[in-house]
């Protein structure tokens, strides 16, 4: 049934319209019964459905739902199809639990591993995060359930998260903090986008016209509604003007009244209110079409959560001990072997349908091996040597020690950032004590973000990063340890060696209401590349029980135009004896550019499954944006002529092949020369060069005459080089006596000529 939204809007009273733009309860929009407008039900997200029994109350405990792996684990699958599949399952649960919009996914960048909510986010790389988010959104929305892409934008820390101003330059915003949103919006069309709590460059995201209206709605063509994060609105009228359509949660009678009064007084254009109402009603009626009261297959979804966890865990280190074979006695150490640590704290907390017990899952796959257990560390932050001694005793008597180490909740959750990268003192002492008596020590980690391992990594045989692995993760760990599953996850973030290496370190977490994104474009591997710094584990790293070779790299063209795209192909062969999956990564390096660029940036990837001995050709498409960068002066994405290296890699630090291609740019750039432009800038601009070129030769000659050249003059510098970085007007002023008109008039004249060429 098609609903005539315009006709409904014309029948709504001003009060009803204002009420529609603010929630009626913690999780629902305001219905208008007389016109058949139903309420819309929203629930968190992102890795399960947190549907409270009564959506009109603030109760927290939610109905049982599948707790899928959290975003860090999910992202390490690098498998867009798997995210799509998870999205479909989430939608089925939404339909069963009567949820219209699931508040996910979160695509904020992992600016620092210290971010308390990193477990809810995908990556430090915007390309990877955007692709994965689009997959999940497509999956959920393919079943008629909406999503809410969050938190828009630059919401990268918990410290003062409701008020801090993220101070970010335009280029960094466009190249690092927005592209994942942009990709998801353009490609997957989420029904809603949730604004962030924080301010961006001094203005609340909830009121930020540039962000919500200019960029999201106008530039990217977002057709859905913008919802506030829960409690992010400070001034309802200002937020409507900025482009925020729906305020949550409700009820907020005074806010509604403020909107009514603002329209009556003429402060708020009623057309703006109507536009917000139109967007809200579109989503409300889209959701109405979706069948309600479905059921979902609890077992099948648990199995899917299991499969995703197994694909998302990352084998970081393996000296050959894994997969385990023929052991007689395994000492299982760590309290989370009994009580799985599989999700994070805060709004994403799911009431799982069931939880796989890691210890029992080991038992079921261990065959005849004897398993013994010790807790190893207490549940609180106390140090207990007795627990360490007991564990070391068990470990020494076994063939293998398996340590389940989970970062405690007080160290990592929504609501606060981490203050260091460390495990607890007790956990570090435990690992060291066990490794001292047992060379076959394996560490299984449950955490949402990187931890430091310097104190013990060299002492242990293997490390499996199991992340916050969802309710079935306990089974996935056993699968990997015993080789039922060949690990294939790769890191979607860099593991730094130490806290002080983190790119944002000296600008984190800010203070006095501001956090300066001083590292600019250089977060994650972009920073470590630029500084040539060693890391603990690089972005894109992950081991397998088999090996892959990369051969016959090729490109569709050696010389190309970015608009036509480029196809990169490579043959991948599984040279080992086990079936496995490989994640092939393509990075792009611009050999020379007008503005500084990162050494390399991920622009494509593919995951391929291969039987032993099998070879497959993997093709990866690179589009315009793979080569472009955002130029803050032209205010657009541009490409430049020149050579680019295409790096075909198994991780950011494991480049298997490099191919060089030549880009012929078609970017027509308007002139950005002005009164302050340097001589170098004049000569770099194609029109500037035409207008100023011959004149330049005269200036050059005159300068040499006046000041002499290079060292022979005794000046100890190359005068021409110095002059090139001076504004043209200043150079002319120095030679004023030789000129027929004042220097600034002369530059004005040249500028006029250049601008006339733009017409
Ligand atoms: C979180 C959002 C969440 C909302 C509703 C906020 O505190 O930042 O991610 O969707 O609460 O629970």
XYZ file of C-alpha atoms and ligand atoms in Angstrom:
771
model
C 0.000 0.000 0.000
C 1.487 3.344 -0.924
C 0.954 6.038 1.624
C 0.610 9.651 0.598
C 3.090 11.188 3.005
C 2.544 14.736 1.747
C -1.156 14.412 2.394
C -0.515 13.191 5.954
C 1.842 16.108 6.564
C -0.785 18.546 5.368
C -3.299 17.094 7.858
C -0.948 17.170 10.862
C -1.242 20.032 13.315
C 1.861 21.996 14.220
C 1.866 20.314 17.652
C 1.629 16.859 16.086
C 4.505 17.597 13.729
C 6.703 18.833 16.539
C 5.806 15.770 18.633
C 6.659 13.420 15.764
C 10.195 14.763 15.730
C 10.842 13.686 19.314
C 10.525 10.172 20.731
C 7.468 9.208 22.744
C 9.446 6.837 24.967
C 12.993 5.509 25.355
C 12.723 3.416 22.182
C 9.712 4.580 20.178
C 8.621 7.474 18.010
C 5.368 9.305 18.504
C 2.358 7.714 16.809
C -0.546 9.758 15.406
C -3.445 7.400 15.691
C -6.075 9.576 14.021
C -4.029 9.530 10.803
C -2.871 5.927 11.039
C 0.766 6.805 11.801
C 2.215 3.965 13.903
C 5.140 4.157 16.288
C 8.591 3.045 15.183
C 10.516 0.757 17.531
C 14.299 0.996 17.768
C 16.771 -1.154 19.694
C 20.536 -1.529 20.035
C 22.870 -2.927 18.136
C 25.424 -3.545 16.982
C 26.126 -7.289 17.456
C 22.702 -8.452 18.563
C 19.213 -7.202 19.308
C 18.874 -5.581 22.723
C 15.085 -5.424 22.813
C 13.751 -4.568 26.256
C 10.402 -6.245 27.013
C 8.640 -2.915 27.450
C 9.932 -0.406 24.943
C 8.034 2.335 26.715
C 10.017 1.929 29.922
C 13.670 2.468 30.774
C 14.254 -1.115 31.979
C 17.672 -2.368 30.859
C 17.486 -6.177 30.895
C 16.607 -7.292 27.421
C 14.938 -10.294 25.849
C 17.155 -13.214 24.811
C 18.804 -12.745 21.431
C 21.896 -14.091 19.725
C 25.054 -12.320 20.779
C 27.154 -12.331 17.623
C 30.864 -11.500 17.725
C 31.523 -7.841 18.439
C 32.803 -5.568 15.689
C 36.551 -6.088 16.268
C 36.160 -9.825 15.769
C 33.651 -9.400 12.974
C 35.914 -7.005 11.090
C 38.819 -9.436 11.268
C 36.866 -11.762 8.976
C 37.272 -9.221 6.139
C 34.275 -11.051 4.718
C 31.561 -8.782 3.369
C 29.327 -11.747 2.506
C 29.530 -13.047 6.035
C 28.513 -9.651 7.366
C 25.592 -9.721 4.964
C 24.587 -13.115 6.328
C 24.857 -11.877 9.894
C 22.745 -8.879 8.892
C 19.992 -11.153 7.608
C 20.039 -13.115 10.858
C 19.904 -9.908 12.910
C 16.901 -8.802 10.843
C 15.116 -12.076 11.530
C 15.615 -11.508 15.237
C 14.366 -7.937 14.905
C 11.247 -9.198 13.198
C 10.747 -11.814 15.905
C 11.215 -9.219 18.631
C 9.261 -6.472 16.874
C 12.115 -4.104 16.271
C 11.865 -1.833 13.231
C 15.305 -0.253 13.301
C 18.435 -1.819 14.734
C 20.866 0.807 16.007
C 23.942 -0.305 14.089
C 26.555 -0.497 12.655
C 29.163 1.759 14.281
C 31.845 2.832 11.837
C 33.942 5.308 13.769
C 37.649 5.000 13.221
C 39.872 3.434 15.831
C 41.962 6.533 16.263
C 43.612 5.077 19.355
C 43.498 1.558 20.779
C 42.567 3.203 24.062
C 39.042 4.094 22.902
C 36.615 2.444 25.296
C 34.160 1.515 22.540
C 36.678 0.188 20.043
C 35.150 -3.256 20.404
C 32.009 -1.832 18.781
C 33.908 -0.402 15.821
C 35.498 -2.102 12.851
C 38.849 -0.657 11.972
C 41.516 2.018 11.876
C 41.056 1.997 8.105
C 38.094 3.820 6.546
C 37.974 1.701 3.393
C 37.714 -1.572 5.287
C 35.178 -0.194 7.776
C 32.993 1.203 4.990
C 32.929 -2.018 2.988
C 32.057 -4.111 6.025
C 29.371 -1.719 7.223
C 27.767 -1.675 3.786
C 27.641 -5.481 3.844
C 25.916 -5.567 7.231
C 23.424 -2.844 6.324
C 22.548 -4.534 3.041
C 21.954 -7.778 4.931
C 19.676 -6.275 7.571
C 17.724 -4.054 5.218
C 17.262 -6.821 2.634
C 14.725 -8.243 5.113
C 12.807 -5.016 5.582
C 14.409 -3.945 8.852
C 16.131 -0.579 9.145
C 19.584 0.299 10.434
C 21.170 3.304 12.075
C 24.676 4.076 10.937
C 26.472 5.580 13.923
C 27.971 7.724 15.455
C 28.146 10.530 12.906
C 30.863 11.710 13.233
C 34.362 11.698 14.744
C 33.246 9.918 17.900
C 36.488 8.203 18.812
C 36.798 8.372 22.566
C 34.757 8.074 25.703
C 36.514 10.797 27.716
C 34.016 13.686 27.887
C 32.151 11.961 25.102
C 29.007 14.047 25.524
C 30.753 17.366 25.253
C 34.277 17.213 23.882
C 35.036 18.980 20.636
C 36.989 16.890 18.143
C 39.219 19.418 16.376
C 39.894 18.000 12.941
C 41.103 19.622 9.740
C 38.967 19.285 6.640
C 41.228 16.927 4.737
C 41.576 14.523 7.664
C 37.826 14.606 8.138
C 37.201 13.754 4.496
C 39.927 11.141 4.106
C 39.863 9.380 7.464
C 36.796 10.082 9.575
C 34.020 10.344 6.970
C 34.688 7.808 4.189
C 33.299 4.779 6.041
C 30.055 6.695 6.571
C 30.111 7.941 3.010
C 30.571 4.463 1.550
C 27.833 2.976 3.727
C 25.406 5.811 2.974
C 25.962 5.825 -0.774
C 26.201 2.099 -1.260
C 23.834 0.603 1.304
C 21.405 3.450 2.005
C 20.771 2.974 5.732
C 17.292 4.025 6.799
C 18.723 6.196 9.523
C 21.998 7.789 10.561
C 22.683 8.506 14.238
C 24.549 11.682 15.094
C 27.362 11.568 17.605
C 27.364 13.028 21.108
C 30.528 15.080 20.680
C 31.170 18.391 19.027
C 33.040 18.642 15.754
C 35.224 21.736 15.498
C 33.280 23.486 18.211
C 29.728 22.622 17.199
C 27.636 19.740 18.537
C 27.211 17.059 15.892
C 23.499 17.157 16.742
C 23.324 20.755 15.507
C 26.003 20.617 12.867
C 24.536 21.885 9.615
C 27.741 21.262 7.708
C 27.816 17.629 8.771
C 24.132 16.709 8.750
C 22.787 18.830 5.928
C 25.603 19.977 3.659
C 27.594 16.753 3.616
C 25.231 13.927 4.593
C 22.003 15.013 2.961
C 23.091 17.294 0.144
C 26.468 15.971 -0.940
C 25.932 12.277 -0.295
C 22.228 12.279 -1.096
C 21.130 10.628 2.170
C 17.379 10.115 1.963
C 16.705 8.593 5.379
C 16.268 10.281 8.745
C 18.922 11.569 11.097
C 18.338 10.465 14.686
C 20.178 11.817 17.692
C 22.300 9.606 19.853
C 20.367 9.068 23.059
C 20.522 12.400 24.837
C 22.757 14.159 22.290
C 20.384 17.062 21.660
C 21.020 20.270 23.584
C 18.887 22.747 21.703
C 16.010 21.160 19.781
C 15.373 24.126 17.529
C 19.056 24.491 16.648
C 19.261 20.768 15.942
C 16.299 20.901 13.543
C 17.962 23.777 11.750
C 21.150 21.735 11.573
C 19.377 18.792 9.966
C 18.600 16.477 12.891
C 15.172 15.015 12.189
C 14.394 12.849 15.214
C 15.387 13.413 18.814
C 15.706 10.371 21.059
C 14.815 9.333 23.669
C 11.456 10.775 24.675
C 9.198 12.003 26.007
C 10.514 15.564 26.001
C 7.448 17.778 26.245
C 9.397 20.999 26.724
C 11.452 20.356 23.622
C 8.306 19.771 21.598
C 6.841 22.975 22.947
C 10.020 24.873 22.059
C 9.668 23.759 18.433
C 6.021 24.835 18.318
C 6.921 28.243 19.710
C 9.871 28.667 17.366
C 7.619 28.098 14.349
C 4.989 30.474 15.733
C 7.539 33.206 16.406
C 9.074 32.773 12.965
C 12.409 31.636 14.376
C 12.049 28.235 12.718
C 10.844 27.897 9.150
C 7.920 25.441 9.175
C 9.229 23.987 5.918
C 12.240 22.682 7.852
C 9.949 20.968 10.331
C 7.912 19.493 7.472
C 11.062 18.122 5.903
C 12.032 16.375 9.155
C 8.505 14.982 9.457
C 8.616 13.769 5.848
C 11.835 11.878 6.484
C 10.497 10.355 9.696
C 7.205 9.293 8.119
C 9.024 7.692 5.188
C 10.877 5.414 7.575
C 7.828 4.791 9.788
C 5.770 3.633 6.817
C 8.621 1.638 5.300
C 8.867 -0.269 8.585
C 5.111 -0.791 8.646
C 5.406 -2.936 5.521
C 7.678 -5.456 7.256
C 5.863 -8.479 8.687
C 5.966 -8.560 12.493
C 5.972 -11.276 15.162
C 8.245 -13.679 13.306
C 10.355 -16.372 14.874
C 14.019 -17.126 14.572
C 16.006 -20.296 14.680
C 18.027 -20.059 17.882
C 20.264 -23.000 16.988
C 20.968 -21.826 13.458
C 21.873 -18.349 14.671
C 24.126 -19.750 17.376
C 25.837 -21.752 14.640
C 26.214 -18.656 12.491
C 27.702 -16.781 15.468
C 30.058 -19.748 15.880
C 31.119 -19.648 12.218
C 31.718 -15.888 12.283
C 33.750 -16.155 15.487
C 35.911 -18.886 13.978
C 36.519 -16.719 10.908
C 37.170 -13.571 12.939
C 39.700 -14.844 15.457
C 43.270 -14.014 14.528
C 46.178 -16.360 15.065
C 48.880 -13.866 15.923
C 51.776 -16.169 16.704
C 52.391 -19.884 16.237
C 55.733 -21.600 16.575
C 54.249 -24.757 15.096
C 52.518 -26.055 18.228
C 49.090 -25.363 16.787
C 46.946 -27.122 15.756
C 47.207 -29.343 18.815
C 47.843 -32.982 18.052
C 48.370 -35.985 20.284
C 48.626 -34.209 23.611
C 47.975 -36.260 26.702
C 47.428 -33.589 29.289
C 46.309 -30.025 28.806
C 46.388 -27.573 31.700
C 43.553 -25.123 31.113
C 44.198 -21.918 33.013
C 42.154 -18.752 33.367
C 38.730 -18.131 34.800
C 37.295 -17.156 31.428
C 37.757 -20.762 30.292
C 34.732 -21.420 32.483
C 32.892 -18.116 32.125
C 33.406 -16.870 28.622
C 34.183 -13.189 28.162
C 32.440 -12.588 24.872
C 30.993 -9.072 24.753
C 31.612 -5.564 26.065
C 29.865 -3.336 28.554
C 27.319 -0.616 27.802
C 24.446 -0.096 25.415
C 25.445 -3.009 23.186
C 25.099 -5.596 25.947
C 23.064 -8.572 24.742
C 21.172 -11.118 26.807
C 22.443 -14.198 24.943
C 20.233 -17.144 24.009
C 23.002 -19.450 25.274
C 26.725 -19.287 25.866
C 29.332 -21.812 24.754
C 31.583 -22.686 27.683
C 35.194 -22.647 26.396
C 36.282 -25.393 28.783
C 33.451 -27.744 27.818
C 34.065 -27.085 24.143
C 37.710 -28.055 24.626
C 36.662 -31.201 26.412
C 34.384 -32.169 23.557
C 37.248 -31.954 21.069
C 40.171 -33.087 23.209
C 39.640 -36.816 22.627
C 41.561 -38.844 25.198
C 43.627 -35.948 26.499
C 43.236 -35.186 30.178
C 42.149 -31.627 31.009
C 42.912 -29.959 34.320
C 41.775 -26.495 35.338
C 43.009 -23.600 37.443
C 41.407 -20.139 37.698
C 44.775 -18.342 37.470
C 43.499 -14.874 38.336
C 40.749 -13.429 40.502
C 37.641 -11.725 39.128
C 38.578 -8.431 40.752
C 41.715 -6.330 40.646
C 43.603 -7.971 43.486
C 46.904 -9.742 43.181
C 46.896 -13.363 44.316
C 50.173 -15.286 44.162
C 48.483 -18.494 45.311
C 46.410 -18.628 42.130
C 49.568 -18.178 40.052
C 51.424 -20.886 41.953
C 48.531 -23.309 41.587
C 48.347 -22.653 37.834
C 52.100 -23.022 37.316
C 51.988 -26.303 39.224
C 49.339 -27.659 36.862
C 51.086 -26.302 33.782
C 54.403 -27.906 34.682
C 52.752 -31.314 34.984
C 50.975 -31.095 31.581
C 52.152 -31.279 27.912
C 50.473 -28.021 27.020
C 49.239 -25.002 28.978
C 46.312 -23.143 27.585
C 45.780 -19.709 29.084
C 42.440 -17.942 28.693
C 43.164 -14.295 29.395
C 40.352 -11.749 29.280
C 40.725 -8.025 29.756
C 38.497 -7.224 32.748
C 35.437 -5.022 32.369
C 36.899 -2.318 34.596
C 39.610 -1.860 31.971
C 37.400 -1.742 28.883
C 33.789 -0.675 28.280
C 31.548 1.920 26.716
C 31.609 5.004 28.952
C 35.330 5.185 29.732
C 38.583 4.853 27.832
C 41.433 2.555 28.684
C 44.368 4.191 30.414
C 46.961 1.720 29.147
C 47.378 -1.236 26.818
C 48.208 -3.685 29.561
C 46.683 -6.853 30.859
C 46.390 -6.867 34.643
C 49.515 -7.255 36.716
C 48.256 -10.647 37.851
C 47.641 -11.827 34.281
C 51.125 -10.812 33.151
C 52.715 -12.521 36.139
C 50.569 -15.594 35.486
C 51.594 -15.890 31.825
C 55.250 -15.500 32.728
C 55.091 -18.026 35.552
C 53.317 -20.601 33.398
C 55.609 -20.069 30.403
C 58.631 -20.523 32.680
C 57.603 -24.080 33.503
C 55.846 -24.981 30.261
C 57.357 -24.179 26.841
C 54.154 -25.275 25.134
C 52.137 -22.345 26.412
C 49.321 -20.935 24.326
C 47.621 -17.645 25.172
C 44.025 -17.059 24.090
C 43.020 -13.414 24.448
C 39.551 -11.974 24.956
C 39.584 -8.192 24.625
C 38.055 -5.601 22.382
C 41.213 -3.812 21.289
C 44.997 -4.336 21.181
C 46.921 -5.197 24.313
C 50.671 -4.895 24.866
C 52.531 -8.201 24.932
C 56.190 -7.217 25.240
C 56.488 -8.633 28.729
C 55.663 -12.178 27.639
C 55.242 -12.652 23.866
C 58.682 -14.220 23.409
C 58.049 -16.719 26.181
C 54.948 -18.349 24.713
C 54.475 -20.720 21.785
C 51.285 -19.305 20.346
C 48.801 -16.451 20.723
C 45.232 -16.502 19.493
C 43.404 -13.158 19.493
C 39.819 -14.289 20.083
C 38.511 -10.765 20.722
C 35.039 -10.368 22.235
C 33.864 -13.301 20.274
C 30.123 -13.517 20.820
C 28.154 -16.214 22.592
C 29.499 -19.117 20.500
C 33.121 -18.015 20.625
C 34.082 -20.649 23.181
C 33.441 -23.315 20.551
C 35.315 -21.401 17.851
C 38.438 -21.277 20.057
C 38.395 -25.050 20.449
C 37.902 -25.456 16.674
C 41.008 -23.409 15.958
C 43.164 -24.935 18.675
C 42.425 -28.470 17.507
C 42.492 -27.629 13.806
C 38.859 -28.294 13.029
C 38.937 -24.762 11.620
C 41.980 -23.341 9.862
C 42.283 -19.766 11.168
C 41.801 -17.079 8.533
C 41.120 -13.848 10.429
C 43.430 -10.901 9.893
C 43.771 -7.804 12.036
C 41.661 -4.810 11.079
C 43.890 -2.687 13.321
C 47.569 -2.388 14.195
C 48.824 -3.797 17.473
C 51.443 -1.266 18.639
C 54.446 -2.256 20.693
C 53.719 0.189 23.459
C 51.451 2.968 24.630
C 53.803 5.790 23.703
C 53.973 4.599 20.089
C 50.293 5.350 19.460
C 49.872 8.108 16.836
C 47.405 10.056 18.953
C 49.463 9.623 22.127
C 50.383 13.251 22.777
C 46.934 14.508 21.780
C 44.915 12.009 23.806
C 42.364 12.388 25.275
C 42.479 16.202 25.180
C 41.304 18.609 27.814
C 39.568 21.917 28.374
C 36.774 20.736 26.131
C 38.860 19.963 23.072
C 40.813 17.108 21.606
C 43.170 18.014 18.769
C 43.516 15.429 16.043
C 47.111 16.529 15.625
C 48.249 13.370 13.864
C 45.911 14.262 10.995
C 45.699 11.583 8.313
C 48.249 9.463 10.077
C 46.348 7.027 12.255
C 47.031 3.300 12.464
C 49.359 1.860 9.860
C 49.497 5.190 8.026
C 51.434 6.537 11.014
C 53.700 3.558 11.624
C 54.538 3.493 7.893
C 55.405 7.181 7.850
C 57.617 6.903 10.920
C 59.103 3.552 9.817
C 58.273 2.263 13.278
C 58.175 -1.366 14.298
C 54.861 -2.655 15.614
C 53.850 -5.726 17.565
C 51.523 -7.014 14.827
C 50.774 -5.040 11.674
C 47.404 -4.189 10.206
C 46.190 -7.062 8.046
C 48.287 -9.695 9.847
C 46.959 -13.163 10.635
C 48.424 -16.671 10.408
C 47.002 -19.808 8.877
C 47.829 -23.508 9.222
C 48.577 -23.525 5.518
C 50.660 -21.279 3.240
C 49.715 -19.182 0.246
C 51.846 -17.944 -2.616
C 51.003 -14.912 -4.731
C 51.986 -15.097 -8.407
C 51.402 -13.511 -11.835
C 50.361 -10.081 -10.595
C 48.791 -8.013 -13.362
C 46.773 -4.870 -13.983
C 44.141 -4.119 -16.608
C 46.141 -1.152 -17.921
C 49.559 0.351 -17.392
C 48.318 3.824 -18.205
C 44.794 4.698 -17.171
C 42.316 7.312 -16.085
C 41.062 7.010 -12.511
C 37.421 7.372 -13.634
C 37.779 4.205 -15.712
C 39.072 2.273 -12.718
C 41.762 -0.358 -12.696
C 41.561 -4.107 -12.151
C 44.342 -5.778 -10.206
C 44.657 -9.541 -10.551
C 46.891 -12.034 -8.798
C 46.988 -15.820 -8.646
C 46.834 -17.273 -5.156
C 47.945 -20.856 -4.542
C 47.469 -22.874 -1.408
C 50.829 -24.633 -1.166
C 50.161 -26.332 2.164
C 48.297 -29.497 3.028
C 45.153 -28.027 4.593
C 42.241 -26.144 3.059
C 42.307 -22.491 4.086
C 41.221 -18.946 3.370
C 43.480 -16.078 2.432
C 42.726 -12.366 2.641
C 44.440 -10.562 -0.236
C 44.997 -6.842 0.301
C 45.683 -4.126 -2.256
C 47.297 -0.890 -1.115
C 47.981 2.140 -3.277
C 51.021 4.386 -3.040
C 51.175 7.713 -4.861
C 54.799 8.259 -5.855
C 54.537 12.035 -5.967
C 51.739 14.358 -4.932
C 51.080 18.028 -4.403
C 50.108 17.472 -0.786
C 51.595 14.943 1.581
C 49.942 11.512 1.412
C 50.319 8.351 3.497
C 52.903 5.857 2.263
C 50.161 3.457 1.325
C 46.427 3.086 1.782
C 44.175 0.046 1.607
C 41.933 0.359 -1.442
C 40.758 -3.177 -2.108
C 40.695 -6.677 -0.652
C 39.270 -10.123 -1.279
C 38.930 -13.320 0.703
C 39.444 -16.551 -1.152
C 39.038 -20.164 -0.016
C 41.454 -22.718 -1.459
C 41.898 -26.458 -1.195
C 45.462 -27.783 -0.844
C 47.271 -27.312 -4.157
C 44.483 -25.182 -5.626
C 45.172 -21.905 -7.450
C 42.678 -19.128 -8.084
C 42.918 -15.793 -9.797
C 41.707 -13.027 -7.550
C 40.632 -9.754 -9.140
C 40.204 -6.557 -7.196
C 38.674 -3.411 -8.669
C 40.120 -0.023 -7.854
C 37.941 3.007 -8.467
C 38.528 6.746 -8.742
C 38.740 7.157 -4.990
C 41.537 4.596 -4.782
C 43.804 7.198 -6.371
C 42.249 10.497 -5.341
C 42.825 12.637 -2.312
C 40.747 15.428 -0.846
C 42.194 18.807 -1.589
C 41.094 21.288 1.064
C 41.630 24.292 -1.197
C 39.788 22.920 -4.203
C 37.255 21.464 -1.706
C 36.964 18.254 -3.672
C 38.575 14.919 -4.434
C 41.264 15.254 -7.061
C 43.724 13.050 -8.855
C 47.096 14.112 -10.172
C 49.074 12.852 -13.149
C 51.825 10.480 -12.279
C 52.987 7.056 -11.230
C 51.283 4.988 -8.562
C 52.508 1.757 -6.995
C 49.958 -0.982 -6.564
C 51.008 -3.120 -3.628
C 49.577 -6.632 -3.498
C 49.967 -7.782 0.062
C 49.219 -10.391 2.693
C 49.401 -7.710 5.392
C 50.472 -4.073 5.651
C 53.979 -5.362 6.377
C 54.015 -8.273 3.946
C 53.971 -6.868 0.422
C 54.164 -9.700 -2.094
C 54.218 -7.743 -5.380
C 54.483 -4.139 -6.514
C 53.247 -2.955 -9.896
C 53.660 0.578 -11.162
C 50.955 2.255 -13.222
C 50.607 5.720 -14.695
C 47.553 7.831 -14.037
C 46.384 10.442 -16.504
C 44.339 12.847 -14.480
C 41.157 14.377 -15.802
C 40.608 16.522 -12.721
C 39.927 20.010 -14.045
C 40.983 22.247 -11.248
C 39.843 25.804 -10.886
C 42.508 28.288 -10.014
C 43.279 28.663 -6.340
C 46.035 31.221 -6.705
C 45.636 34.334 -4.632
C 47.586 37.305 -3.334
C 49.555 35.086 -0.961
C 50.528 32.381 -3.432
C 54.211 31.587 -3.638
C 56.198 31.537 -6.827
C 56.318 27.739 -6.610
C 52.513 27.679 -6.441
C 52.242 29.987 -9.445
C 54.507 27.723 -11.457
C 52.672 24.556 -10.303
C 49.307 25.875 -11.450
C 48.795 25.204 -15.186
C 47.205 28.598 -15.818
C 49.612 30.354 -13.486
C 52.483 28.920 -15.457
C 51.078 30.254 -18.739
C 50.456 33.748 -17.403
C 53.533 34.032 -15.286
C 56.022 31.714 -17.039
C 57.907 34.208 -19.201
C 57.850 36.763 -16.474
C 59.376 34.181 -14.149
C 62.470 34.003 -16.340
C 62.918 37.761 -15.948
C 62.486 37.596 -12.170
C 64.979 34.798 -12.063
C 67.527 36.791 -14.009
C 66.874 39.929 -11.993
C 67.247 38.066 -8.703
C 70.487 36.536 -9.761
C 71.718 39.951 -10.756
C 70.601 41.569 -7.512
C 71.449 38.884 -4.992
C 73.924 36.659 -6.782
C 73.524 32.878 -6.948
C 74.281 30.038 -4.601
C 77.393 29.745 -2.512
C 79.626 31.851 -4.733
C 77.763 34.952 -3.572
C 78.713 34.121 -0.058
C 75.067 34.023 0.923
C 75.377 30.327 1.721
C 72.040 29.470 0.167
C 70.422 28.977 -3.162
C 68.644 32.254 -3.582
C 66.293 30.952 -6.248
C 65.131 28.086 -4.090
C 64.471 30.471 -1.249
C 62.625 32.836 -3.538
C 60.381 30.096 -4.876
C 58.772 29.705 -1.477
C 58.089 33.421 -1.081
C 54.795 34.987 -2.123
C 55.123 36.429 -5.609
C 53.983 39.783 -4.320
C 56.830 39.885 -1.794
C 59.446 38.999 -4.388
C 58.137 41.702 -6.674
C 58.116 44.202 -3.840
C 61.794 43.528 -3.268
C 62.405 44.448 -6.876
C 59.983 47.349 -6.877
C 62.506 49.782 -8.294
C 62.809 47.730 -11.464
C 59.023 47.576 -11.927
C 56.757 49.961 -13.769
C 53.825 49.595 -11.334
C 53.324 48.736 -7.660
C 53.960 45.057 -6.928
C 50.475 44.303 -5.593
C 48.779 45.902 -8.594
C 50.906 43.761 -10.803
C 49.875 40.595 -8.980
C 46.226 41.689 -9.171
C 46.624 41.963 -12.912
C 48.161 38.514 -13.199
C 45.392 37.057 -11.026
C 42.766 38.601 -13.285
C 44.363 36.995 -16.315
C 44.499 33.610 -14.606
C 40.888 33.772 -13.452
C 39.709 34.791 -16.909
C 41.201 31.497 -18.157
C 38.911 29.632 -15.711
C 35.760 30.930 -17.422
C 24.992 4.994 22.586
C 24.399 4.518 21.278
C 23.167 3.705 21.555
C 22.190 4.541 22.363
C 20.922 3.789 22.712
C 23.964 5.682 23.467
O 24.488 5.926 24.727
O 26.051 5.888 22.315
O 25.332 3.757 20.571
O 22.606 3.279 20.346
O 22.808 4.914 23.575
O 21.181 2.812 23.656
